[in-house]
Short mmCIF file of C-alpha atoms and ligand atoms in Angstrom, two decimals:
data_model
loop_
_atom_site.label_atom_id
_atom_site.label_comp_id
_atom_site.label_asym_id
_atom_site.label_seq_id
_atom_site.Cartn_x
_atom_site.Cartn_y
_atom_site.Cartn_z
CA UNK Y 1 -23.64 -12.53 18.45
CA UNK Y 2 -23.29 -10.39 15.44
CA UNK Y 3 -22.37 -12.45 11.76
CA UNK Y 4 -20.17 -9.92 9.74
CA UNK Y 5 -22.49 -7.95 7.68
CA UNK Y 6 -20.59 -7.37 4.10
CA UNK Y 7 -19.79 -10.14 0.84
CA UNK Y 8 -15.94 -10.82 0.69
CA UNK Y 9 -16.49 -8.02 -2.03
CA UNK Y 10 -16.58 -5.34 -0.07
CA UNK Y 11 -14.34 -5.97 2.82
CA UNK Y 12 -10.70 -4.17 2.83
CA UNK Y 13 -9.51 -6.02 5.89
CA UNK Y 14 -9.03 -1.75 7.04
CA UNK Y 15 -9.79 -3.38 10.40
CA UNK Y 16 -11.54 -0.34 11.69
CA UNK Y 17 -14.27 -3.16 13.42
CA UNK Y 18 -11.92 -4.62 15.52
CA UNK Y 19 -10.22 -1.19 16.44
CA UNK Y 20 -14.22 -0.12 17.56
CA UNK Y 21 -14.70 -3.10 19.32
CA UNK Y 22 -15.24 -2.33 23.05
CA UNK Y 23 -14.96 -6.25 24.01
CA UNK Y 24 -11.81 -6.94 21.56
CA UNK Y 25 -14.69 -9.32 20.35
CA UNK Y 26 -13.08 -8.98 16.82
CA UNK Y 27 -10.35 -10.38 15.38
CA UNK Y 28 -9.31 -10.71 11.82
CA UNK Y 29 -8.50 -13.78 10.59
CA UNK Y 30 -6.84 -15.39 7.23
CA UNK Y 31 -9.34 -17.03 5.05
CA UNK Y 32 -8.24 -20.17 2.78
CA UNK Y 33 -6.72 -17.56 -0.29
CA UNK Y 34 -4.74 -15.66 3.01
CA UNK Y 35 -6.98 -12.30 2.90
CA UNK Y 36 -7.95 -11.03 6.06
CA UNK Y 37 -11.35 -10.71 6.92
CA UNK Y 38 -13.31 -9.91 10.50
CA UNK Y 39 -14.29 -13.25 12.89
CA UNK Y 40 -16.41 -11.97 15.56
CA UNK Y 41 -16.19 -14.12 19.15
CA UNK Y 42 -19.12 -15.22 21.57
CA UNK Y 43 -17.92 -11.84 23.57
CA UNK Y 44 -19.57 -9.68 21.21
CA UNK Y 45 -22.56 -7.74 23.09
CA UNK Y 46 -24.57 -6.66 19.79
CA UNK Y 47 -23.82 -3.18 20.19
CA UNK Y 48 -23.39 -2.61 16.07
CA UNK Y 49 -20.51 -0.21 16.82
CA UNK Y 50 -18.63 -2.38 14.15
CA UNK Y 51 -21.17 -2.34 11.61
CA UNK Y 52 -21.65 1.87 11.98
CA UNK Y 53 -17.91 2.08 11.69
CA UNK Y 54 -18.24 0.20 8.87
CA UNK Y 55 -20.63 2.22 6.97
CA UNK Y 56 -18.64 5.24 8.18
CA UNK Y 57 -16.32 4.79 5.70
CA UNK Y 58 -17.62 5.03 3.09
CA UNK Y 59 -19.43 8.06 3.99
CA UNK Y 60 -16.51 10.13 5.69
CA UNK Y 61 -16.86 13.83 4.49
CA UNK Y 62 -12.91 15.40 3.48
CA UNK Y 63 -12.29 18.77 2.93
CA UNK Y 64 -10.02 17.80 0.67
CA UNK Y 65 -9.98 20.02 -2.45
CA UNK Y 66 -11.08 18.37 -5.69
CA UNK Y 67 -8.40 19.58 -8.29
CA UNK Y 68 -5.31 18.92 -5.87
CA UNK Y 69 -1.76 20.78 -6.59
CA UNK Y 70 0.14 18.74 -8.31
CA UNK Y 71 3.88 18.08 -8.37
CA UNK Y 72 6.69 16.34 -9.83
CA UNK Y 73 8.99 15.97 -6.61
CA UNK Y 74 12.23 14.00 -5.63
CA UNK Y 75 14.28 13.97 -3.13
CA UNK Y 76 17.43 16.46 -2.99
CA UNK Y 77 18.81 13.72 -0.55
CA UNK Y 78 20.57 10.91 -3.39
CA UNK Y 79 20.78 7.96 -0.94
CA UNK Y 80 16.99 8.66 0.28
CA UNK Y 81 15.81 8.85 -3.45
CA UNK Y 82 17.42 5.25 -4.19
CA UNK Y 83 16.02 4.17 -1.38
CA UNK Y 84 12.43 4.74 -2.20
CA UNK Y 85 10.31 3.26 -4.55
CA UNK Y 86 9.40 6.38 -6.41
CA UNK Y 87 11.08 10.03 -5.72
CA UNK Y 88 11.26 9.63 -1.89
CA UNK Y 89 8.79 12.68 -1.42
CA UNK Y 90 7.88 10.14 1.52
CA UNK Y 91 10.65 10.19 3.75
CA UNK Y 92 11.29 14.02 3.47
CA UNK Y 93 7.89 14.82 4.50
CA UNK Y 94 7.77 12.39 7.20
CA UNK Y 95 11.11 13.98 8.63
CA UNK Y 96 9.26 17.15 8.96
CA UNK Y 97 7.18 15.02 11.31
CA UNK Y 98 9.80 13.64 13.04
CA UNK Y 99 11.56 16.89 13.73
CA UNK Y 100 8.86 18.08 15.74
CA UNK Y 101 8.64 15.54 17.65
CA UNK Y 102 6.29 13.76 15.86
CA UNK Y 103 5.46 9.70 14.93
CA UNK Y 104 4.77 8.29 11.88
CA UNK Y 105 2.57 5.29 10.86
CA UNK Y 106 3.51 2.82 8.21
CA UNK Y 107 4.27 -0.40 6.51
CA UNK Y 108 7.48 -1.91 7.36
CA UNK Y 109 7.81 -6.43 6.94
CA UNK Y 110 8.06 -7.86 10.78
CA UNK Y 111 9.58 -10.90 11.82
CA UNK Y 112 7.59 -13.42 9.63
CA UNK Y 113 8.46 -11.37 7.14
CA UNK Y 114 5.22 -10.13 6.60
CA UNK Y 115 3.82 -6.40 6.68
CA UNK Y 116 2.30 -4.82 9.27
CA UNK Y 117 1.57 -1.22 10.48
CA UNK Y 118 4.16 0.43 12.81
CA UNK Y 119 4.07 3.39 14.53
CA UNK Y 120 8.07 5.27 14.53
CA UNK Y 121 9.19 8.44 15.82
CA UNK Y 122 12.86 8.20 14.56
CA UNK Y 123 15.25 7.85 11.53
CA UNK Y 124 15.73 4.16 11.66
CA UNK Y 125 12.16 3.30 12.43
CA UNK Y 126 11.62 5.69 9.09
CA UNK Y 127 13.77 3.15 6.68
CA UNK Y 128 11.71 0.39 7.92
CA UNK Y 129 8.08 1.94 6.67
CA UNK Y 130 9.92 3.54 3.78
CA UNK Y 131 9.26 1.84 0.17
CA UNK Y 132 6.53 0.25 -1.18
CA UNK Y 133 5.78 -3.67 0.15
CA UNK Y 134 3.29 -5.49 -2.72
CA UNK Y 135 1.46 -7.51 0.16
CA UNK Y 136 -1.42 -6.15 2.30
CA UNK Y 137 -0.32 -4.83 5.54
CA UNK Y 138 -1.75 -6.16 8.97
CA UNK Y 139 -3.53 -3.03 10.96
CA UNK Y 140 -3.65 -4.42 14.05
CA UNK Y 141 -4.94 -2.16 16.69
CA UNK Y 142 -2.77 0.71 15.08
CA UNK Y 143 -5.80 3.24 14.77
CA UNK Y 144 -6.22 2.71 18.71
CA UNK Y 145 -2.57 3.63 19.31
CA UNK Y 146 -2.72 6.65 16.64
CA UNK Y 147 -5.81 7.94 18.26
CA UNK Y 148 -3.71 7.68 22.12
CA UNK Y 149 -1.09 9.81 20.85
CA UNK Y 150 -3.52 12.43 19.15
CA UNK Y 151 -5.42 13.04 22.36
CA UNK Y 152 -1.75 13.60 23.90
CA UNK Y 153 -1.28 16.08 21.46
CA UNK Y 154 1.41 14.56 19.85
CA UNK Y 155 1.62 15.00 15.63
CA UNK Y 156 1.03 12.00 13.82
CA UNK Y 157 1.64 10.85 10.17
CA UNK Y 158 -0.51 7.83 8.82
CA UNK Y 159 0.53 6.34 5.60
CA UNK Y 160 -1.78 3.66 4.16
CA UNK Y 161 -3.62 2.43 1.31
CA UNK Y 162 -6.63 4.46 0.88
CA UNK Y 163 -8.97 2.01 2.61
CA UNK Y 164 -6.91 1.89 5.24
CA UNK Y 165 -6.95 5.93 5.81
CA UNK Y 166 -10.58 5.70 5.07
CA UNK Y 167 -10.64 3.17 7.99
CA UNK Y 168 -8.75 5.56 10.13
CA UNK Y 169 -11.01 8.46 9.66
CA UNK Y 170 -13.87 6.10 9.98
CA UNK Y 171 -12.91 5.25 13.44
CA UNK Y 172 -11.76 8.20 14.98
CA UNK Y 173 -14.92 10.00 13.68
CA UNK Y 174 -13.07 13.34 13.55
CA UNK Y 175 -9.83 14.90 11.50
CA UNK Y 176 -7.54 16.24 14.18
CA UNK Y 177 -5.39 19.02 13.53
CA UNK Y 178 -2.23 17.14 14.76
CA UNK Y 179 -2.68 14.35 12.41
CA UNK Y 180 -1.71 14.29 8.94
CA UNK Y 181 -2.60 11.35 6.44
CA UNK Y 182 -0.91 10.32 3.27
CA UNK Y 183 -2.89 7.89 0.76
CA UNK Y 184 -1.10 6.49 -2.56
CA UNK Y 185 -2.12 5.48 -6.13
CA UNK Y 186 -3.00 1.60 -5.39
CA UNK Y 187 -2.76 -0.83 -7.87
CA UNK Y 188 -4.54 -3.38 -4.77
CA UNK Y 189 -2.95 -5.47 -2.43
CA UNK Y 190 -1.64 -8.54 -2.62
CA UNK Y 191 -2.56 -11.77 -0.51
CA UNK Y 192 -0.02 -12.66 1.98
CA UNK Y 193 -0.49 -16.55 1.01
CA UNK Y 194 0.59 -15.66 -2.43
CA UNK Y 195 3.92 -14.16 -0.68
CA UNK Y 196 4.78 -16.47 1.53
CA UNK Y 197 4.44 -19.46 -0.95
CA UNK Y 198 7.54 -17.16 -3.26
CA UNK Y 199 9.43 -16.64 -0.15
CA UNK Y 200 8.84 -20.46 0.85
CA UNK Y 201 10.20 -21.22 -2.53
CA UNK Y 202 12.91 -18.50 -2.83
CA UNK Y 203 14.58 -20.19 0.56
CA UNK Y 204 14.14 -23.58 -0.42
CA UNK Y 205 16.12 -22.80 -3.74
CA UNK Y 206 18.95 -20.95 -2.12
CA UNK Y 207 19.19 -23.06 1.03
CA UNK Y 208 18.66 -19.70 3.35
CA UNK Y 209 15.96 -17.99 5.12
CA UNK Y 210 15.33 -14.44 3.15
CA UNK Y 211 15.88 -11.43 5.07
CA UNK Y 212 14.93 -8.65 3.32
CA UNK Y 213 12.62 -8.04 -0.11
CA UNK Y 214 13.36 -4.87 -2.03
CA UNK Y 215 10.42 -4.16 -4.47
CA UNK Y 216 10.99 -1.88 -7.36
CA UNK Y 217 15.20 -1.95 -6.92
CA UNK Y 218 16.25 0.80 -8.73
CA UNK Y 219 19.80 -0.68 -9.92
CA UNK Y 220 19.20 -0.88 -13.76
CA UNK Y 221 16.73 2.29 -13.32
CA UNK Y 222 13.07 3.49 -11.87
CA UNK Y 223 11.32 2.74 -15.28
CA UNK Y 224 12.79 -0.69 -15.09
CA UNK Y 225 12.00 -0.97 -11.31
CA UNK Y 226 8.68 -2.35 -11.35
CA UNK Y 227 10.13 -5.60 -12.44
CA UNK Y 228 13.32 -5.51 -10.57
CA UNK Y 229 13.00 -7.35 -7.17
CA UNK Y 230 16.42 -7.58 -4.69
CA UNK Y 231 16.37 -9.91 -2.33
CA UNK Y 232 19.36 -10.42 0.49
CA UNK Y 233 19.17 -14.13 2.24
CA UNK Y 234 20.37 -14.91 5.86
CA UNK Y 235 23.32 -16.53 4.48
CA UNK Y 236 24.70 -13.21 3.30
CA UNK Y 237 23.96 -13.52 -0.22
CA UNK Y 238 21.32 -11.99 -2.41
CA UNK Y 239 19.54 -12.13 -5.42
CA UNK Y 240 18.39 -9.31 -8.02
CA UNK Y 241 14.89 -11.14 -9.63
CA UNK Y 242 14.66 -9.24 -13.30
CA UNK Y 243 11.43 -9.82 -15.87
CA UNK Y 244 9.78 -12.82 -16.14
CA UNK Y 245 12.29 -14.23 -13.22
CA UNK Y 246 10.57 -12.25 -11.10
CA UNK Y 247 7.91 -13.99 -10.31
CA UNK Y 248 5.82 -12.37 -7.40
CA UNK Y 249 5.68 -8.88 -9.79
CA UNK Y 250 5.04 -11.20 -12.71
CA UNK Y 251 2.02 -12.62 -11.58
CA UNK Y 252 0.83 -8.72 -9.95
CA UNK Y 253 1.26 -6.54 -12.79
CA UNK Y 254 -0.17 -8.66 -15.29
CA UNK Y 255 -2.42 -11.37 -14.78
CA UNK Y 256 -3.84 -9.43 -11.64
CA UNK Y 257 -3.60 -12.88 -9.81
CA UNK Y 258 -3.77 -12.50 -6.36
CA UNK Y 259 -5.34 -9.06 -5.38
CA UNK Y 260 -7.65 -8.78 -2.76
CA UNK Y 261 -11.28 -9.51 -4.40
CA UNK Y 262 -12.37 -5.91 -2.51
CA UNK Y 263 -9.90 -3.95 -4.55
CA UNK Y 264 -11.72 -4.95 -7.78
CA UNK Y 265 -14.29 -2.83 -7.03
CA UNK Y 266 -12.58 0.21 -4.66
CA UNK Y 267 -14.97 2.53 -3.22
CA UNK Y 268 -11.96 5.03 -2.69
CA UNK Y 269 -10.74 5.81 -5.93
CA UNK Y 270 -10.47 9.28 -7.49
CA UNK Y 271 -11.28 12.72 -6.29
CA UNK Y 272 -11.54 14.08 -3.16
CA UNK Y 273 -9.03 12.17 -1.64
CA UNK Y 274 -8.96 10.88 1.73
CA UNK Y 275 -4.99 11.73 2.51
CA UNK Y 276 -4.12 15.20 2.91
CA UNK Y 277 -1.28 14.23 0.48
CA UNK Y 278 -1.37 11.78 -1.89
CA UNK Y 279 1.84 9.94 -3.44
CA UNK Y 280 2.18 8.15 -6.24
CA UNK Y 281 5.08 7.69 -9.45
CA UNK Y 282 5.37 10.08 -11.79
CA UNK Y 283 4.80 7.96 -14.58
CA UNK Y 284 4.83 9.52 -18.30
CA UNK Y 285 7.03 12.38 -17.08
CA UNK Y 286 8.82 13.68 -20.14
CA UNK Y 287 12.06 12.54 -20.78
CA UNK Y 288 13.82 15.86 -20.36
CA UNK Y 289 12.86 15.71 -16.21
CA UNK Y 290 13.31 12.19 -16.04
CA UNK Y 291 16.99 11.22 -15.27
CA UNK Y 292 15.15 7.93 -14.55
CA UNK Y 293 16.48 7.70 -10.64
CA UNK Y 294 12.70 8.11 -9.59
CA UNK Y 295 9.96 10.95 -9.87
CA UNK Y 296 7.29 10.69 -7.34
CA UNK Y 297 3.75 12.85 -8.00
CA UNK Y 298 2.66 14.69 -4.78
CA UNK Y 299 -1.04 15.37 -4.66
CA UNK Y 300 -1.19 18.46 -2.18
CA UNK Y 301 -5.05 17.54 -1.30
CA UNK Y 302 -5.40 19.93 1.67
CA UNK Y 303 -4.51 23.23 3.99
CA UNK Y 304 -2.36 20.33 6.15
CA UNK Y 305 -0.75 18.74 3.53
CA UNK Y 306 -0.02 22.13 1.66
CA UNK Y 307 1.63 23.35 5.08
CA UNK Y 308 3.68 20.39 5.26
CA UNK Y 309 4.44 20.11 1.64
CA UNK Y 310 6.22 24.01 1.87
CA UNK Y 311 8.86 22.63 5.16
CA UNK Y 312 9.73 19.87 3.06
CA UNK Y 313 10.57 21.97 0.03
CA UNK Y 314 14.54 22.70 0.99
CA UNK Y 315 15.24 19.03 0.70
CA UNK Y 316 13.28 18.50 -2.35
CA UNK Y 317 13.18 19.15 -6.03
CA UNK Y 318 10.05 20.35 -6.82
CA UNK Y 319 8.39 21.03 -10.26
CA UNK Y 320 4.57 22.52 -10.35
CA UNK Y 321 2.77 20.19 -12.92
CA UNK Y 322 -1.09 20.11 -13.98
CA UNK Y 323 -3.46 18.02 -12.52
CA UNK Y 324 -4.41 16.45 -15.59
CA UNK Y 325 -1.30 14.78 -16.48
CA UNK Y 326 -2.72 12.24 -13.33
CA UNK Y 327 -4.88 10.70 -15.70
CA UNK Y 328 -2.84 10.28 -18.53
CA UNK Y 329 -0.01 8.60 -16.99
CA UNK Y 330 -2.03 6.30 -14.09
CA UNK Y 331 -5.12 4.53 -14.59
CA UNK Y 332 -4.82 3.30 -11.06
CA UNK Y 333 -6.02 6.78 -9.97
CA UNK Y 334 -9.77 6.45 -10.63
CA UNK Y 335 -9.99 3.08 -11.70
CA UNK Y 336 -9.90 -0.56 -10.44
CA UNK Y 337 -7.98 -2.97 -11.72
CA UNK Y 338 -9.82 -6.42 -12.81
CA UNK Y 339 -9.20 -9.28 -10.65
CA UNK Y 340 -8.00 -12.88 -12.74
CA UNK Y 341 -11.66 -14.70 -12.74
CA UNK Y 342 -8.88 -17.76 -11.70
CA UNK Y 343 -7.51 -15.75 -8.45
CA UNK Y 344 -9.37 -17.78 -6.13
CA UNK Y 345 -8.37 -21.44 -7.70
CA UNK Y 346 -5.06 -19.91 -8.01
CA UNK Y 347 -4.76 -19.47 -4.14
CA UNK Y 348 -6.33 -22.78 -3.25
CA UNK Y 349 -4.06 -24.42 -5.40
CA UNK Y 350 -0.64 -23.19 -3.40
CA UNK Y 351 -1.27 -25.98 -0.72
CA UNK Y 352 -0.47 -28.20 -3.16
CA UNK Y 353 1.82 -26.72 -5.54
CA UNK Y 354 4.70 -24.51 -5.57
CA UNK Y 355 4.47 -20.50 -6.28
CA UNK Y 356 6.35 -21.51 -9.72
CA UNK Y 357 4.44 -24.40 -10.86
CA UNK Y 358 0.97 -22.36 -10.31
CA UNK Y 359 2.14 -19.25 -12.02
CA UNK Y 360 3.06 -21.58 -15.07
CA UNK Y 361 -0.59 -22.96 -14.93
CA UNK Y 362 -2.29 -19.26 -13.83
CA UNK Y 363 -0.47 -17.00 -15.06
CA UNK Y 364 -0.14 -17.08 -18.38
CA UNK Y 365 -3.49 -14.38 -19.49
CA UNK Y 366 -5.80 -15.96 -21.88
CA UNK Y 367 -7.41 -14.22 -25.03
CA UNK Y 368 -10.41 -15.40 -22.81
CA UNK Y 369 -9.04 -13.49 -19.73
CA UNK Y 370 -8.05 -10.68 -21.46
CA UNK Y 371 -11.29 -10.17 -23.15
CA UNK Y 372 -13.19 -10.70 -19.65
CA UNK Y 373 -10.26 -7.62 -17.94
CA UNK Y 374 -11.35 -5.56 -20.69
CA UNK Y 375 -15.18 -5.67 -20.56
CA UNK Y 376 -16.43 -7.31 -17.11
C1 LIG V 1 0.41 -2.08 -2.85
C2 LIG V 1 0.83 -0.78 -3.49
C3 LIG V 1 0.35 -0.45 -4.77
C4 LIG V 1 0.74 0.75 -5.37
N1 LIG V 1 0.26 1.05 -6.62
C5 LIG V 1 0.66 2.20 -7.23
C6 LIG V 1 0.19 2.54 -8.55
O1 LIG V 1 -0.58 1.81 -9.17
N2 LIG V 1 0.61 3.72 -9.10
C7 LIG V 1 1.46 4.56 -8.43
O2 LIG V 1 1.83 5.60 -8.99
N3 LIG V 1 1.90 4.27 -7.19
C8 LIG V 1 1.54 3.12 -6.57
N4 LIG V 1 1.97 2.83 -5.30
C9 LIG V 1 2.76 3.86 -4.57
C10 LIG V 1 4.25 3.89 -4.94
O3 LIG V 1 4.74 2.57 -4.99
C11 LIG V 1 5.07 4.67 -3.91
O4 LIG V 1 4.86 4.18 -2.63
C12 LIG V 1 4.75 6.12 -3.89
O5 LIG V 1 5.03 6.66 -5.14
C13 LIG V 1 5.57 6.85 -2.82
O6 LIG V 1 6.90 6.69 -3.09
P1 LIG V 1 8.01 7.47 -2.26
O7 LIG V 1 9.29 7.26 -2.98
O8 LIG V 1 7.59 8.87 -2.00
O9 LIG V 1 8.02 6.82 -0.83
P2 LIG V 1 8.13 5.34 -0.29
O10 LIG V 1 9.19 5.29 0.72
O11 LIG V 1 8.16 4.36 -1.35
O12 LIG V 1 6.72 5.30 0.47
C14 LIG V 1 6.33 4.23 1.15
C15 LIG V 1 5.12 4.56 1.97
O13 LIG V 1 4.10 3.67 1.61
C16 LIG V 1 3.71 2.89 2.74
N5 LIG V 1 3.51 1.50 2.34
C17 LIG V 1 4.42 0.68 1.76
N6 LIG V 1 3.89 -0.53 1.56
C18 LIG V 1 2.63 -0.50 2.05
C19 LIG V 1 1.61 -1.45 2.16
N7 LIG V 1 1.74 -2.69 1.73
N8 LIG V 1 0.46 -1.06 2.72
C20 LIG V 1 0.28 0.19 3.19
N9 LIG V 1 1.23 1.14 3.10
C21 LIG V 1 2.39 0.80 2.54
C22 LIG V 1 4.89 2.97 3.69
O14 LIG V 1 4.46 2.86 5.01
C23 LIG V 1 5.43 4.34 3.42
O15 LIG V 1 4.72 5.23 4.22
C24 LIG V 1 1.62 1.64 -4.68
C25 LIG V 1 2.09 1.29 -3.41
C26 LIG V 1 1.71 0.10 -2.80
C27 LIG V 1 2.23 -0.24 -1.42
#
């Protein structure tokens, strides 16, 4: 029986080993800070397919192109744009998709209120992957199922993390011309512990289960959004969690303080991409374009994407913008963020104590801390 092969390090939970597996041998499993990482079973006949899918990764060839058009996009559609957590370039390319016919893989919360990847083929199955969800989504076997409807020659549209398209290509060894991938910037993903232990909290204070978490609720504005949390409880009310009341964001954005250890390090940031289209916020637009309702940046990486990119155009405004500008306005592009040296103790430390009490103790960053993000 195979042991898994990489350090914590290097693992993105992509999941592409247990997709391989030919004896479901594989399964990933929550470790004590709630990451995901590959257990292998006694039914595992050595045949290293897992390990060479593995390895595949980080070797997969793109044709992407390595100075990607570039464009300052949102959609025409005012309800969509809200909706999203940048510009909703998204959702109108993905309804190209579905107007042929097509499905469309994404992130949408399930009923533990956790994220996992779904695979829609209509409007309403396209608001539940659209917006941004700060928690690493569960794979599953998704790959398997994209790969079933590619050989039925049905279009597909993956939207991951770019691990987790990396771990698509990976495993079905071969681009396909009816599938189409989207990657984003990625600032890392969070550990599902760390969520649940808010939400746990969260329902505990307001005497209802939560229902629904809105990330980046545009209410008081996009440039505001990143700090602006809604979420609706069972009980029919809901709460709008601003600045340092929201806590989940608070503890993300600055003190780094429970991303996934691999994402410290991330072997797919930067040029070529893996997506044929990558999305991301236009952050640093100038204010003249920015009537601050949300500007996403559409990297056109390839022949596919640039196809696509043209359908969508009627129901999009579309400005032509440098490539460049990438760099100035999101570090998250070609670098990693650094993960809180106390990210571990912080996680252990939620069996005992509530999400509040250890973001008091953890969250706070240090001179110390800040020193360490800056040079280690
Ligand atoms: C964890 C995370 C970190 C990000 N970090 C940055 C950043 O640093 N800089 C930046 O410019 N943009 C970042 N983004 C991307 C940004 O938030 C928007 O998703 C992007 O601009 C597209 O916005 P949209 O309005 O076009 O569409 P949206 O409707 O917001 O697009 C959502 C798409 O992202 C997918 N998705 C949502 N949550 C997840 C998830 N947890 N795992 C995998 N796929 C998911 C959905 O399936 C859907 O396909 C991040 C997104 C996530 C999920």
């Amino acid at each position: 029986m195979k042991e898994f092969w990489l350090r914590k390090e290097e693992c993105t939970g992509c999941a592409s080993c247990a997709n391989i597996c030919p004896k479901n041998a594989i399964e990933l499993k929550k470790d004590d800070c709630g990451f995901v990482y590959p257990n292998i079973s006694e039914a595992c006949v050595d045949c290293n397919l897992c390990v060479k899918v593995c390895e595949k990764r980080l070797k997969i060839k793109t044709s992407r192109i390595t100075e990607p058009y570039t464009y300052a996009v949102w959609s025409e559609d005012k309800d969509t744009r809200f909706k999203s957590t940048s510009g909703g370039a998204f959702s109108e390319l993905a309804r190209i998709i579905l107007k042929q016919g097509g499905y469309i893989a994404g992130a949408a919360y399930n009923d533990k209120n956790l994220v996992e990847h779904i695979l829609v083929n209509n409007e309403e199955g396209l608001s539940r992957i659209r917006q941004s969800k700060y928690l690493q989504s569960e794979i599953g076997f998704i790959y398997q199922e994209v790969k079933k409807l590619l050989a039925e020659n049905k279009l597909v549209g993956f939207c991951g993390a770019p691990c987790q398209v990396a771990g698509l290509y990976a495993f079905l060894d071969k681009d396909y011309d009816n599938l189409i991938t989207f990657d984003f910037i990625c600032r890392g993903m969070n550990s599902p512990k760390a969520y649940e232990s808010w939400l746990r909290e969260l329902e505990n204070q307001n005497s209802s289960k939560v229902l629904n978490v809105w990330f980046k609720y545009k209410v008081n504005g996009w440039k505001k959004s990143p700090r602006c949390t809604k979420v609706d409880f069972e009980n029919g009310n809901s709460i709008i969690l601003k600045g340092n009341k929201n806590l989940f964001m608070t503890g993300y954005l600055g003190p780094n303080l429970y991303i996934r250890p691999s994402c410290g390090n991330c072997d797919f940031k930067g040029i070529p991409r893996y997506g044929d289209i990558t999305l991301a916020d236009f952050w640093g637009i100038e204010p003249q374009l920015d009537d601050d309702k949300g500007t996403s940046m559409v990297l056109v990486n390839s022949v596919k994407g640039s196809k696509l990119f043209l359908l969508a155009e009627k129901q999009l405004h579309v400005i032509k913008r440098d490539f460049q500008e990438i760099f100035q306005g999101n570090v998250c592009f070609d670098s990693s963020v650094k993960i809180n040296s106390q990210s571990e103790e912080f996680l252990q430390k939620l069996d005992e104590i509530s999400f509040s009490r250890a973001i008091q103790k953890y969250g706070r960053i240090s001179i110390l801390e800040k020193i360490k993000q800056k040079f280690f």
